[in-house]
């Protein structure tokens, strides 16, 4: 019986040694696999961060591009609007001259009424384009930002030869815009 017990103990010992050997080898393999997986995970995380950083840079670049394009579009619209206003103002000047120099007989005609209506419509369209007359009258102080002296010397407006206009809007009672055409004035001392 003692022999059987010794054989049993020996077989249990050898089984245990075999099991321990398998566990050690498997544990080493698993540890090595875990190291490989961890290394691959670190590499994947690094790549993901690089992709995210690149994507964020491109997104910021695109947002800046959109702002720049919108600014260019807005500037182009403003230039086109200014050019159209300048051309319409030339026509408005001719209407004013024609109406000012029309005889009493012509002013009483239906044709003249049609001319007045066309002129009024043009002034409405100019206002819709945010074009406003520069208020100038004799006695005003000369301001080179809004007046163009065509004759005389001094610092006081004596006569307005041609109306001036600015383009923009009024915000809080303050005019914000650009002079499209300065008022042509004669100066006196």
PDB file of C-alpha atoms in Angstrom:
ATOM      1  CA  UNK A   1       0.000   0.000   0.000  1.00  0.00           C
ATOM      2  CA  UNK A   2       2.870   2.264   0.758  1.00  0.00           C
ATOM      3  CA  UNK A   3       4.183   1.536  -2.688  1.00  0.00           C
ATOM      4  CA  UNK A   4       0.884   2.444  -4.246  1.00  0.00           C
ATOM      5  CA  UNK A   5       0.791   5.616  -2.263  1.00  0.00           C
ATOM      6  CA  UNK A   6       4.337   6.470  -3.414  1.00  0.00           C
ATOM      7  CA  UNK A   7       3.389   5.746  -7.047  1.00  0.00           C
ATOM      8  CA  UNK A   8       0.304   7.876  -6.632  1.00  0.00           C
ATOM      9  CA  UNK A   9       2.368  10.662  -5.040  1.00  0.00           C
ATOM     10  CA  UNK A  10       4.948  10.358  -7.802  1.00  0.00           C
ATOM     11  CA  UNK A  11       2.286  10.517 -10.487  1.00  0.00           C
ATOM     12  CA  UNK A  12       0.668  13.459  -8.701  1.00  0.00           C
ATOM     13  CA  UNK A  13       4.062  15.148  -8.420  1.00  0.00           C
ATOM     14  CA  UNK A  14       4.837  14.585 -12.084  1.00  0.00           C
ATOM     15  CA  UNK A  15       1.345  15.759 -13.044  1.00  0.00           C
ATOM     16  CA  UNK A  16       1.874  18.839 -10.908  1.00  0.00           C
ATOM     17  CA  UNK A  17       5.259  19.466 -12.517  1.00  0.00           C
ATOM     18  CA  UNK A  18       3.689  19.084 -15.965  1.00  0.00           C
ATOM     19  CA  UNK A  19       0.865  21.389 -15.009  1.00  0.00           C
ATOM     20  CA  UNK A  20       3.346  23.911 -13.576  1.00  0.00           C
ATOM     21  CA  UNK A  21       5.410  23.676 -16.758  1.00  0.00           C
ATOM     22  CA  UNK A  22       2.324  24.276 -18.926  1.00  0.00           C
ATOM     23  CA  UNK A  23       1.195  27.179 -16.724  1.00  0.00           C
ATOM     24  CA  UNK A  24       4.663  28.755 -16.870  1.00  0.00           C
ATOM     25  CA  UNK A  25       4.898  28.404 -20.657  1.00  0.00           C
ATOM     26  CA  UNK A  26       1.329  29.552 -21.199  1.00  0.00           C
ATOM     27  CA  UNK A  27       1.879  32.450 -18.786  1.00  0.00           C
ATOM     28  CA  UNK A  28       5.045  33.414 -20.671  1.00  0.00           C
ATOM     29  CA  UNK A  29       3.179  33.177 -24.012  1.00  0.00           C
ATOM     30  CA  UNK A  30       0.239  35.166 -22.643  1.00  0.00           C
ATOM     31  CA  UNK A  31       2.572  37.797 -21.184  1.00  0.00           C
ATOM     32  CA  UNK A  32       4.360  38.029 -24.537  1.00  0.00           C
ATOM     33  CA  UNK A  33       1.005  38.294 -26.356  1.00  0.00           C
ATOM     34  CA  UNK A  34      -0.124  40.996 -23.929  1.00  0.00           C
ATOM     35  CA  UNK A  35       3.094  42.932 -24.576  1.00  0.00           C
ATOM     36  CA  UNK A  36       2.527  42.642 -28.355  1.00  0.00           C
ATOM     37  CA  UNK A  37      -1.114  43.749 -28.017  1.00  0.00           C
ATOM     38  CA  UNK A  38      -0.092  46.626 -25.737  1.00  0.00           C
ATOM     39  CA  UNK A  39       2.557  47.708 -28.270  1.00  0.00           C
ATOM     40  CA  UNK A  40       0.015  47.545 -31.128  1.00  0.00           C
ATOM     41  CA  UNK A  41      -2.505  49.476 -29.008  1.00  0.00           C
ATOM     42  CA  UNK A  42       0.056  52.225 -28.288  1.00  0.00           C
ATOM     43  CA  UNK A  43       0.857  52.456 -32.010  1.00  0.00           C
ATOM     44  CA  UNK A  44      -2.859  52.605 -32.897  1.00  0.00           C
ATOM     45  CA  UNK A  45      -3.454  55.311 -30.261  1.00  0.00           C
ATOM     46  CA  UNK A  46      -0.536  57.338 -31.651  1.00  0.00           C
ATOM     47  CA  UNK A  47      -1.912  57.012 -35.209  1.00  0.00           C
ATOM     48  CA  UNK A  48      -5.413  57.921 -34.037  1.00  0.00           C
ATOM     49  CA  UNK A  49      -4.055  61.053 -32.316  1.00  0.00           C
ATOM     50  CA  UNK A  50      -2.123  62.015 -35.469  1.00  0.00           C
ATOM     51  CA  UNK A  51      -5.271  61.546 -37.573  1.00  0.00           C
ATOM     52  CA  UNK A  52      -7.362  63.549 -35.100  1.00  0.00           C
ATOM     53  CA  UNK A  53      -4.788  66.365 -34.994  1.00  0.00           C
ATOM     54  CA  UNK A  54      -4.639  66.438 -38.795  1.00  0.00           C
ATOM     55  CA  UNK A  55      -8.416  66.448 -39.060  1.00  0.00           C
ATOM     56  CA  UNK A  56      -8.706  69.287 -36.537  1.00  0.00           C
ATOM     57  CA  UNK A  57      -6.063  71.340 -38.417  1.00  0.00           C
ATOM     58  CA  UNK A  58      -7.882  70.830 -41.704  1.00  0.00           C
ATOM     59  CA  UNK A  59     -11.200  71.734 -40.103  1.00  0.00           C
ATOM     60  CA  UNK A  60      -9.682  74.981 -38.774  1.00  0.00           C
ATOM     61  CA  UNK A  61      -8.121  75.679 -42.176  1.00  0.00           C
ATOM     62  CA  UNK A  62     -11.484  75.126 -43.860  1.00  0.00           C
ATOM     63  CA  UNK A  63     -13.255  77.450 -41.387  1.00  0.00           C
ATOM     64  CA  UNK A  64     -10.636  80.137 -42.112  1.00  0.00           C
ATOM     65  CA  UNK A  65     -11.045  79.540 -45.844  1.00  0.00           C
ATOM     66  CA  UNK A  66     -14.816  79.974 -45.583  1.00  0.00           C
ATOM     67  CA  UNK A  67     -14.363  83.260 -43.678  1.00  0.00           C
ATOM     68  CA  UNK A  68     -11.877  84.511 -46.270  1.00  0.00           C
ATOM     69  CA  UNK A  69     -14.176  83.598 -49.163  1.00  0.00           C
ATOM     70  CA  UNK A  70     -17.133  85.306 -47.459  1.00  0.00           C
ATOM     71  CA  UNK A  71     -15.017  88.429 -46.934  1.00  0.00           C
ATOM     72  CA  UNK A  72     -14.052  88.407 -50.629  1.00  0.00           C
ATOM     73  CA  UNK A  73     -17.695  87.971 -51.649  1.00  0.00           C
ATOM     74  CA  UNK A  74     -18.792  90.832 -49.385  1.00  0.00           C
ATOM     75  CA  UNK A  75     -16.056  93.131 -50.744  1.00  0.00           C
ATOM     76  CA  UNK A  76     -16.986  92.242 -54.335  1.00  0.00           C
ATOM     77  CA  UNK A  77     -20.646  92.992 -53.663  1.00  0.00           C
ATOM     78  CA  UNK A  78     -19.700  96.337 -52.116  1.00  0.00           C
ATOM     79  CA  UNK A  79     -17.516  97.301 -55.108  1.00  0.00           C
ATOM     80  CA  UNK A  80     -20.254  96.316 -57.566  1.00  0.00           C
ATOM     81  CA  UNK A  81     -22.823  98.265 -55.572  1.00  0.00           C
ATOM     82  CA  UNK A  82     -20.563 101.348 -55.445  1.00  0.00           C
ATOM     83  CA  UNK A  83     -19.938 101.167 -59.185  1.00  0.00           C
ATOM     84  CA  UNK A  84     -23.655 100.843 -59.947  1.00  0.00           C
ATOM     85  CA  UNK A  85     -24.423 103.755 -57.600  1.00  0.00           C
ATOM     86  CA  UNK A  86     -21.848 105.996 -59.285  1.00  0.00           C
ATOM     87  CA  UNK A  87     -23.385 105.263 -62.688  1.00  0.00           C
ATOM     88  CA  UNK A  88     -26.933 105.850 -61.459  1.00  0.00           C
ATOM     89  CA  UNK A  89     -25.865 109.144 -59.889  1.00  0.00           C
ATOM     90  CA  UNK A  90     -24.711 110.393 -63.297  1.00  0.00           C
ATOM     91  CA  UNK A  91     -28.177 109.666 -64.683  1.00  0.00           C
ATOM     92  CA  UNK A  92     -29.833 111.288 -61.638  1.00  0.00           C
ATOM     93  CA  UNK A  93     -27.724 114.430 -62.229  1.00  0.00           C
ATOM     94  CA  UNK A  94     -28.989 114.611 -65.815  1.00  0.00           C
ATOM     95  CA  UNK A  95     -32.608 114.225 -64.661  1.00  0.00           C
ATOM     96  CA  UNK A  96     -32.112 117.051 -62.160  1.00  0.00           C
ATOM     97  CA  UNK A  97     -30.562 119.322 -64.797  1.00  0.00           C
ATOM     98  CA  UNK A  98     -33.365 118.567 -67.246  1.00  0.00           C
ATOM     99  CA  UNK A  99     -36.073 119.234 -64.649  1.00  0.00           C
ATOM    100  CA  UNK A 100     -34.372 122.405 -63.398  1.00  0.00           C
ATOM    101  CA  UNK A 101     -34.075 123.908 -66.873  1.00  0.00           C
ATOM    102  CA  UNK A 102     -37.476 122.855 -68.229  1.00  0.00           C
ATOM    103  CA  UNK A 103     -39.745 125.717 -69.249  1.00  0.00           C
ATOM    104  CA  UNK A 104     -43.049 126.355 -67.465  1.00  0.00           C
ATOM    105  CA  UNK A 105     -44.860 124.992 -70.517  1.00  0.00           C
ATOM    106  CA  UNK A 106     -42.910 121.694 -70.379  1.00  0.00           C
ATOM    107  CA  UNK A 107     -43.351 121.455 -66.594  1.00  0.00           C
ATOM    108  CA  UNK A 108     -47.142 121.581 -67.110  1.00  0.00           C
ATOM    109  CA  UNK A 109     -47.085 118.612 -69.518  1.00  0.00           C
ATOM    110  CA  UNK A 110     -47.777 114.952 -68.789  1.00  0.00           C
ATOM    111  CA  UNK A 111     -44.363 114.130 -70.227  1.00  0.00           C
ATOM    112  CA  UNK A 112     -42.705 116.167 -67.468  1.00  0.00           C
ATOM    113  CA  UNK A 113     -44.812 114.328 -64.859  1.00  0.00           C
ATOM    114  CA  UNK A 114     -43.449 111.052 -66.273  1.00  0.00           C
ATOM    115  CA  UNK A 115     -39.888 112.378 -66.016  1.00  0.00           C
ATOM    116  CA  UNK A 116     -40.505 113.348 -62.367  1.00  0.00           C
ATOM    117  CA  UNK A 117     -41.871 109.875 -61.638  1.00  0.00           C
ATOM    118  CA  UNK A 118     -38.825 108.237 -63.236  1.00  0.00           C
ATOM    119  CA  UNK A 119     -36.527 110.494 -61.169  1.00  0.00           C
ATOM    120  CA  UNK A 120     -38.392 109.643 -57.947  1.00  0.00           C
ATOM    121  CA  UNK A 121     -38.152 105.942 -58.738  1.00  0.00           C
ATOM    122  CA  UNK A 122     -34.412 106.307 -59.288  1.00  0.00           C
ATOM    123  CA  UNK A 123     -33.965 108.062 -55.925  1.00  0.00           C
ATOM    124  CA  UNK A 124     -35.931 105.260 -54.227  1.00  0.00           C
ATOM    125  CA  UNK A 125     -33.627 102.672 -55.829  1.00  0.00           C
ATOM    126  CA  UNK A 126     -30.572 104.641 -54.688  1.00  0.00           C
ATOM    127  CA  UNK A 127     -31.896 104.681 -51.108  1.00  0.00           C
ATOM    128  CA  UNK A 128     -32.500 100.921 -51.331  1.00  0.00           C
ATOM    129  CA  UNK A 129     -28.813 100.655 -52.246  1.00  0.00           C
ATOM    130  CA  UNK A 130     -28.058 102.698 -49.080  1.00  0.00           C
ATOM    131  CA  UNK A 131     -26.947 105.732 -51.106  1.00  0.00           C
ATOM    132  CA  UNK A 132     -27.594 108.997 -49.268  1.00  0.00           C
ATOM    133  CA  UNK A 133     -27.140 112.633 -50.209  1.00  0.00           C
ATOM    134  CA  UNK A 134     -24.434 114.516 -48.345  1.00  0.00           C
ATOM    135  CA  UNK A 135     -26.226 117.441 -46.695  1.00  0.00           C
ATOM    136  CA  UNK A 136     -24.391 120.602 -47.825  1.00  0.00           C
ATOM    137  CA  UNK A 137     -25.612 124.183 -47.968  1.00  0.00           C
ATOM    138  CA  UNK A 138     -24.007 127.614 -48.372  1.00  0.00           C
ATOM    139  CA  UNK A 139     -22.382 128.719 -45.133  1.00  0.00           C
ATOM    140  CA  UNK A 140     -21.258 125.215 -44.119  1.00  0.00           C
ATOM    141  CA  UNK A 141     -17.625 124.770 -43.157  1.00  0.00           C
ATOM    142  CA  UNK A 142     -15.506 123.157 -45.892  1.00  0.00           C
ATOM    143  CA  UNK A 143     -14.692 119.511 -45.130  1.00  0.00           C
ATOM    144  CA  UNK A 144     -12.277 117.888 -47.605  1.00  0.00           C
ATOM    145  CA  UNK A 145     -13.565 114.427 -46.617  1.00  0.00           C
ATOM    146  CA  UNK A 146     -16.993 115.170 -48.142  1.00  0.00           C
ATOM    147  CA  UNK A 147     -16.458 118.300 -50.308  1.00  0.00           C
ATOM    148  CA  UNK A 148     -14.517 118.882 -53.493  1.00  0.00           C
ATOM    149  CA  UNK A 149     -13.592 122.529 -53.983  1.00  0.00           C
ATOM    150  CA  UNK A 150     -13.941 123.346 -57.686  1.00  0.00           C
ATOM    151  CA  UNK A 151     -13.525 127.103 -57.302  1.00  0.00           C
ATOM    152  CA  UNK A 152     -12.608 129.798 -54.788  1.00  0.00           C
ATOM    153  CA  UNK A 153     -10.535 129.868 -51.649  1.00  0.00           C
ATOM    154  CA  UNK A 154     -11.417 129.828 -48.011  1.00  0.00           C
ATOM    155  CA  UNK A 155     -13.047 127.496 -45.561  1.00  0.00           C
ATOM    156  CA  UNK A 156     -16.755 128.220 -46.128  1.00  0.00           C
ATOM    157  CA  UNK A 157     -19.075 126.762 -48.771  1.00  0.00           C
ATOM    158  CA  UNK A 158     -20.522 129.542 -50.941  1.00  0.00           C
ATOM    159  CA  UNK A 159     -22.366 127.432 -53.523  1.00  0.00           C
ATOM    160  CA  UNK A 160     -23.073 123.755 -54.199  1.00  0.00           C
ATOM    161  CA  UNK A 161     -22.309 122.917 -57.838  1.00  0.00           C
ATOM    162  CA  UNK A 162     -23.109 119.198 -57.666  1.00  0.00           C
ATOM    163  CA  UNK A 163     -24.622 117.071 -54.902  1.00  0.00           C
ATOM    164  CA  UNK A 164     -22.403 114.637 -53.060  1.00  0.00           C
ATOM    165  CA  UNK A 165     -23.377 111.149 -51.917  1.00  0.00           C
ATOM    166  CA  UNK A 166     -22.228 108.569 -49.415  1.00  0.00           C
ATOM    167  CA  UNK A 167     -23.061 104.881 -49.212  1.00  0.00           C
ATOM    168  CA  UNK A 168     -23.725 103.076 -45.957  1.00  0.00           C
ATOM    169  CA  UNK A 169     -26.163 103.034 -43.106  1.00  0.00           C
ATOM    170  CA  UNK A 170     -27.033 104.992 -40.018  1.00  0.00           C
ATOM    171  CA  UNK A 171     -26.561 103.105 -36.763  1.00  0.00           C
ATOM    172  CA  UNK A 172     -27.560 104.785 -33.529  1.00  0.00           C
ATOM    173  CA  UNK A 173     -27.705 108.184 -35.220  1.00  0.00           C
ATOM    174  CA  UNK A 174     -24.151 107.790 -36.547  1.00  0.00           C
ATOM    175  CA  UNK A 175     -23.454 107.554 -40.265  1.00  0.00           C
ATOM    176  CA  UNK A 176     -21.282 104.575 -41.147  1.00  0.00           C
ATOM    177  CA  UNK A 177     -20.158 104.321 -44.734  1.00  0.00           C
ATOM    178  CA  UNK A 178     -18.028 105.636 -47.550  1.00  0.00           C
ATOM    179  CA  UNK A 179     -18.208 108.735 -49.697  1.00  0.00           C
ATOM    180  CA  UNK A 180     -19.214 107.655 -53.198  1.00  0.00           C
ATOM    181  CA  UNK A 181     -18.931 111.128 -54.651  1.00  0.00           C
ATOM    182  CA  UNK A 182     -17.938 114.290 -52.768  1.00  0.00           C
ATOM    183  CA  UNK A 183     -20.118 117.362 -53.158  1.00  0.00           C
ATOM    184  CA  UNK A 184     -18.597 119.836 -55.641  1.00  0.00           C
ATOM    185  CA  UNK A 185     -18.590 123.274 -54.007  1.00  0.00           C
ATOM    186  CA  UNK A 186     -17.439 126.843 -54.538  1.00  0.00           C
ATOM    187  CA  UNK A 187     -15.624 128.314 -51.537  1.00  0.00           C
ATOM    188  CA  UNK A 188     -15.477 131.830 -50.074  1.00  0.00           C
ATOM    189  CA  UNK A 189     -13.403 133.366 -47.339  1.00  0.00           C
TER     190      UNK A 189
END
